[in-house]
Tab-separated table of C-alpha atoms (C1' of nucleotides) in Angstrom:
chain	number	residue	atom	x	y	z
A	28	MET	CA	-0.400	-0.021	-0.134
A	29	PRO	CA	1.671	3.543	-1.000
A	30	GLU	CA	2.914	5.599	2.086
A	31	GLU	CA	0.288	8.642	0.181
A	32	VAL	CA	-2.795	6.093	0.605
A	33	ARG	CA	-1.334	4.764	3.930
A	34	ARG	CA	-1.369	8.772	4.921
A	35	ALA	CA	-4.841	9.529	3.596
A	36	ALA	CA	-6.177	6.456	5.194
A	37	GLY	CA	-5.131	7.682	8.362
A	38	LEU	CA	-6.979	10.673	8.122
A	39	LEU	CA	-10.236	8.703	7.862
A	40	GLU	CA	-9.450	6.294	10.442
A	41	ARG	CA	-10.256	8.745	12.787
A	42	ARG	CA	-13.434	9.073	15.018
A	43	TRP	CA	-16.259	11.789	13.136
A	44	THR	CA	-13.671	12.323	10.273
A	45	VAL	CA	-16.367	11.346	7.570
A	46	SER	CA	-19.488	12.845	9.318
A	47	ILE	CA	-17.132	16.264	9.670
A	48	LEU	CA	-16.899	16.205	5.490
A	49	TRP	CA	-19.966	15.009	5.432
A	50	ALA	CA	-21.347	18.650	7.261
A	51	SER	CA	-18.869	20.186	4.829
A	52	TYR	CA	-20.478	19.156	1.918
A	53	GLU	CA	-23.822	19.927	3.319
A	54	GLY	CA	-22.480	23.570	3.356
A	55	ALA	CA	-21.581	23.502	7.252
A	56	SER	CA	-18.379	26.174	7.862
A	57	ARG	CA	-18.844	27.471	10.886
A	58	PHE	CA	-17.704	25.613	14.384
A	59	ASN	CA	-21.164	25.726	15.709
A	60	GLU	CA	-22.547	24.114	12.870
A	61	PHE	CA	-20.565	21.199	12.460
A	62	ARG	CA	-21.482	20.626	16.034
A	63	GLN	CA	-25.057	20.641	15.074
A	64	SER	CA	-24.865	18.913	11.925
A	65	VAL	CA	-22.612	16.094	13.092
A	66	GLY	CA	-24.531	15.249	16.479
A	67	GLU	CA	-23.244	14.068	18.942
A	68	ILE	CA	-19.707	15.366	18.441
A	69	PRO	CA	-17.987	16.383	21.631
A	70	PRO	CA	-16.034	20.149	20.867
A	71	THR	CA	-13.103	18.843	21.939
A	72	THR	CA	-13.113	16.109	19.283
A	73	LEU	CA	-14.458	18.748	16.867
A	74	ALA	CA	-11.779	21.354	17.851
A	75	GLN	CA	-9.067	18.962	17.103
A	76	ARG	CA	-10.700	17.507	13.950
A	77	LEU	CA	-11.040	20.726	12.444
A	78	VAL	CA	-6.944	21.333	12.903
A	79	GLU	CA	-6.080	18.226	11.676
A	80	LEU	CA	-8.344	18.793	8.181
A	81	GLU	CA	-6.817	22.442	8.133
A	82	ASP	CA	-3.494	20.339	8.509
A	83	ALA	CA	-3.841	18.180	6.030
A	84	GLY	CA	-4.998	20.761	3.935
A	85	LEU	CA	-8.794	19.642	3.422
A	86	LEU	CA	-10.245	22.667	5.559
A	87	GLU	CA	-9.426	26.310	5.632
A	88	ARG	CA	-9.553	28.035	8.331
A	89	ALA	CA	-10.690	32.093	7.964
A	90	VAL	CA	-11.195	34.374	10.451
A	91	ILE	CA	-13.658	37.214	8.950
A	92	ASP	CA	-13.578	40.384	10.033
A	93	ALA	CA	-17.080	41.578	10.590
A	94	ARG	CA	-19.106	42.761	13.657
A	95	PRO	CA	-19.522	40.163	15.360
A	96	PRO	CA	-16.322	38.624	13.873
A	97	ARG	CA	-16.476	35.061	13.254
A	98	VAL	CA	-14.603	32.073	11.709
A	99	GLU	CA	-15.428	29.475	8.961
A	100	TYR	CA	-13.541	26.516	7.511
A	101	ARG	CA	-14.229	26.474	3.998
A	102	LEU	CA	-13.595	23.285	1.714
A	103	THR	CA	-10.170	23.782	-0.287
A	104	GLU	CA	-10.189	22.161	-3.457
A	105	GLU	CA	-8.447	18.748	-2.047
A	106	GLY	CA	-11.192	18.538	0.204
A	107	LEU	CA	-13.931	19.029	-2.243
A	108	ARG	CA	-11.863	16.247	-4.546
A	109	LEU	CA	-12.594	14.134	-1.490
A	110	LYS	CA	-16.375	13.613	-2.152
A	111	LEU	CA	-16.252	11.115	-4.482
A	112	VAL	CA	-14.780	9.435	-1.656
A	113	VAL	CA	-17.717	9.877	0.967
A	114	ASP	CA	-20.017	9.511	-2.157
A	115	ALA	CA	-18.788	6.480	-2.932
A	116	LEU	CA	-19.287	5.174	0.518
A	117	SER	CA	-22.594	6.228	0.991
A	118	ALA	CA	-23.401	4.524	-2.430
A	119	TRP	CA	-22.007	1.611	-0.528
A	120	ALA	CA	-24.002	1.719	3.050
A	121	LEU	CA	-27.376	2.570	0.954
A	122	ALA	CA	-27.075	-0.338	-1.163
B	10	MET	CA	-26.346	12.189	7.657
B	11	PRO	CA	-27.966	8.330	7.185
B	12	GLU	CA	-27.518	6.187	9.682
B	13	GLU	CA	-26.476	3.132	7.513
B	14	VAL	CA	-23.497	5.734	6.488
B	15	ARG	CA	-22.464	6.882	9.740
B	16	ARG	CA	-22.311	3.184	10.699
B	17	ALA	CA	-20.191	2.577	7.546
B	18	ALA	CA	-18.161	5.521	8.387
B	19	GLY	CA	-17.929	4.091	11.986
B	20	LEU	CA	-16.436	0.708	10.046
B	21	LEU	CA	-13.657	3.003	8.573
B	22	GLU	CA	-13.000	5.267	11.162
B	23	ARG	CA	-10.808	2.817	13.535
B	24	ARG	CA	-7.146	2.207	12.754
B	25	TRP	CA	-5.874	-0.525	10.346
B	26	THR	CA	-9.154	-0.875	8.548
B	27	VAL	CA	-8.237	0.451	5.264
B	28	SER	CA	-5.110	-1.193	5.315
B	29	ILE	CA	-6.305	-4.688	5.850
B	30	LEU	CA	-9.224	-4.265	3.529
B	31	TRP	CA	-6.205	-3.353	1.237
B	32	ALA	CA	-4.577	-6.472	2.084
B	33	SER	CA	-7.209	-8.702	1.318
B	34	TYR	CA	-7.831	-7.416	-2.172
B	35	GLU	CA	-4.290	-8.336	-2.852
B	36	GLY	CA	-5.101	-11.353	-2.049
B	37	ALA	CA	-3.730	-11.450	1.572
B	38	SER	CA	-6.548	-14.346	3.732
B	39	ARG	CA	-4.825	-15.918	6.358
B	40	PHE	CA	-4.230	-14.194	9.583
B	41	ASN	CA	-0.119	-13.863	8.923
B	42	GLU	CA	-0.415	-12.788	5.807
B	43	PHE	CA	-2.274	-9.825	6.897
B	44	ARG	CA	0.569	-9.337	9.296
B	45	GLN	CA	3.230	-9.050	6.770
B	46	SER	CA	1.524	-7.196	4.270
B	47	VAL	CA	-0.438	-4.687	6.505
B	48	GLY	CA	3.213	-3.838	8.029
B	49	GLU	CA	3.327	-2.849	11.762
B	50	ILE	CA	-0.253	-3.612	13.169
B	51	PRO	CA	-0.057	-5.283	16.516
B	52	PRO	CA	-1.712	-8.427	16.387
B	53	THR	CA	-4.356	-7.762	19.356
B	54	THR	CA	-5.350	-5.007	16.836
B	55	LEU	CA	-5.214	-7.074	13.858
B	56	ALA	CA	-7.360	-10.030	15.253
B	57	GLN	CA	-10.100	-7.405	16.736
B	58	ARG	CA	-10.440	-5.912	13.377
B	59	LEU	CA	-10.566	-8.880	11.920
B	60	VAL	CA	-13.698	-9.755	14.328
B	61	GLU	CA	-15.172	-6.067	13.598
B	62	LEU	CA	-15.062	-6.715	9.926
B	63	GLU	CA	-16.541	-10.479	9.948
B	64	ASP	CA	-19.402	-8.741	12.358
B	65	ALA	CA	-20.219	-6.279	9.479
B	66	GLY	CA	-20.429	-9.035	7.002
B	67	LEU	CA	-17.353	-7.758	4.602
B	68	LEU	CA	-15.265	-11.352	5.426
B	69	GLU	CA	-16.121	-14.589	6.220
B	70	ARG	CA	-13.775	-16.531	8.807
B	71	ALA	CA	-13.229	-20.513	7.435
B	72	VAL	CA	-11.485	-23.191	9.314
B	73	ILE	CA	-10.296	-25.525	6.300
B	74	ASP	CA	-10.200	-29.072	7.786
B	75	ALA	CA	-6.514	-29.839	5.942
B	76	ARG	CA	-3.117	-30.512	7.271
B	77	PRO	CA	-1.998	-28.640	9.361
B	78	PRO	CA	-5.488	-26.726	9.135
B	79	ARG	CA	-5.842	-23.410	8.669
B	80	VAL	CA	-7.862	-19.973	8.351
B	81	GLU	CA	-9.169	-18.191	6.139
B	82	TYR	CA	-10.624	-14.792	6.005
B	83	ARG	CA	-12.519	-14.495	2.632
B	84	LEU	CA	-13.875	-11.291	1.006
B	85	THR	CA	-17.546	-11.452	0.992
B	86	GLU	CA	-19.675	-9.979	-2.037
B	87	GLU	CA	-20.535	-6.912	0.457
B	88	GLY	CA	-16.868	-6.990	0.903
B	89	LEU	CA	-15.613	-6.880	-2.435
B	90	ARG	CA	-18.291	-3.731	-3.345
B	91	LEU	CA	-16.311	-1.735	-0.897
B	92	LYS	CA	-13.036	-1.919	-3.081
B	93	LEU	CA	-14.825	1.134	-4.778
B	94	VAL	CA	-14.594	3.207	-1.717
B	95	VAL	CA	-10.902	2.169	-1.129
B	96	ASP	CA	-10.044	2.738	-4.709
B	97	ALA	CA	-11.508	6.195	-4.804
B	98	LEU	CA	-9.387	7.033	-2.036
B	99	SER	CA	-6.198	5.877	-3.557
B	100	ALA	CA	-7.271	7.710	-6.644
B	101	TRP	CA	-7.715	11.255	-4.054
B	102	ALA	CA	-4.353	10.078	-2.366
B	103	LEU	CA	-2.608	9.602	-5.671
B	104	ALA	CA	-3.907	12.873	-7.671
C	21	DG	C1'	-24.106	51.311	32.110
C	22	DC	C1'	-25.731	45.833	33.261
C	23	DT	C1'	-27.473	41.927	32.116
C	24	DA	C1'	-28.095	37.662	28.902
C	25	DG	C1'	-27.171	35.237	24.985
C	26	DT	C1'	-23.976	33.570	21.385
C	27	DA	C1'	-19.806	32.073	19.055
C	28	DG	C1'	-15.610	29.356	19.339
C	29	DC	C1'	-13.680	27.296	21.943
C	30	DT	C1'	-9.921	25.153	26.408
C	31	DA	C1'	-8.863	22.760	30.851
C	32	DC	C1'	-9.627	18.250	33.346
C	33	DG	C1'	-10.172	14.021	34.716
C	34	DA	C1'	-12.174	9.447	33.406
C	35	DA	C1'	-13.206	5.729	29.962
C	36	DA	C1'	-12.196	3.362	26.019
C	37	DA	C1'	-9.130	2.447	22.212
C	38	DG	C1'	-4.572	0.626	20.173
C	39	DC	C1'	-0.321	-0.739	21.661
C	40	DG	C1'	4.301	-3.989	22.646
C	41	DT	C1'	5.548	-7.420	23.865
C	42	DA	C1'	5.279	-12.359	25.163
C	43	DG	C1'	3.894	-16.703	25.175
C	44	DC	C1'	0.092	-20.489	24.813
C	45	DG	C1'	-1.915	-24.708	22.248
C	46	DC	C1'	-1.664	-27.165	18.111
C	47	DC	C1'	0.273	-28.784	14.891
C	48	DT	C1'	3.915	-31.159	11.474
C	49	DA	C1'	8.858	-31.715	9.839
C	50	DG	C1'	12.937	-33.281	10.861
D	11	DC	C1'	11.860	-35.436	20.991
D	12	DT	C1'	12.905	-30.682	19.766
D	13	DA	C1'	12.428	-26.824	16.814
D	14	DG	C1'	9.360	-23.815	14.197
D	15	DG	C1'	5.023	-21.764	11.874
D	16	DC	C1'	0.323	-20.496	12.949
D	17	DG	C1'	-3.636	-18.074	15.331
D	18	DC	C1'	-4.363	-16.276	18.083
D	19	DT	C1'	-5.001	-13.770	23.832
D	20	DA	C1'	-2.768	-12.278	28.477
D	21	DC	C1'	-0.955	-8.178	30.520
D	22	DG	C1'	-0.198	-3.640	31.600
D	23	DC	C1'	1.163	0.694	29.409
D	24	DT	C1'	-0.093	4.917	26.088
D	25	DT	C1'	-2.821	7.818	23.231
D	26	DT	C1'	-6.993	8.831	21.733
D	27	DT	C1'	-11.878	10.199	22.573
D	28	DC	C1'	-15.335	12.097	25.926
D	29	DG	C1'	-18.589	14.562	28.699
D	30	DT	C1'	-19.032	18.518	31.583
D	31	DA	C1'	-17.819	23.098	32.765
D	32	DG	C1'	-16.155	27.372	31.919
D	33	DC	C1'	-13.784	31.092	29.533
D	34	DT	C1'	-12.952	35.011	26.816
D	35	DA	C1'	-14.710	38.693	23.015
D	36	DC	C1'	-18.800	40.602	21.288
D	37	DT	C1'	-23.447	42.397	21.050
D	38	DA	C1'	-28.219	43.281	21.573
D	39	DG	C1'	-31.968	44.512	24.705
D	40	DC	C1'	-33.502	47.267	28.649
DNA sequence: GCTAGTAGCTACGAAAAGCGTAGCGCCTAG
DNA sequence: CTAGGCGCTACGCTTTTCGTAGCTACTAGC
């Protein structure tokens, strides 16, 4: 198994990651939107995952200087491309 | 997110699962084949995952009455269909 | 001003998951 | 009868995840 694939798998192999991606594909972009959309995820874990996904280049954290200021996590190209995987999983699960 | 998808994600969201599936797509079917093919996985974890994948209906455990007797974990239909997901992940990782 | 409320987290201790090493029971080949 | 492979399990430790609490910064309403 190629190293890159192992790294990619390592991302998914942590609890809630798939749900967080799903939420973002559904339009979630703010911390509390994720919380609500994902369900029972503890905020500690959500915070951790968001950092990981950002580090992996799937999400971008942006502090928006409005009032009140807010934080948005936006999908990158790469993050969007990963939707194919989530879709494949979803198709499998529903078949 | 539909309940079925959450359950499917729950399977992947455990360490080594993707690698184990990968190994089985490559032809691994015996305990020590998986160990070797996957790499540094501890036997405790491998044993656990194999039970989980069997419970989930992706693998079938068969004790083969030969001499010496051996144990094989064979992909089911469902397990094979999941290859599409692993392939999608792999394509993503390599792009 | 002065609460009350929302957003986006972090702190803390406990539970669960994963790990590393050792070794057992069963078998066969030499 | 010893040596070695197979398919695990036992044990104790580390890392991850969890649940609850609460903090800081800001604003809307009185």
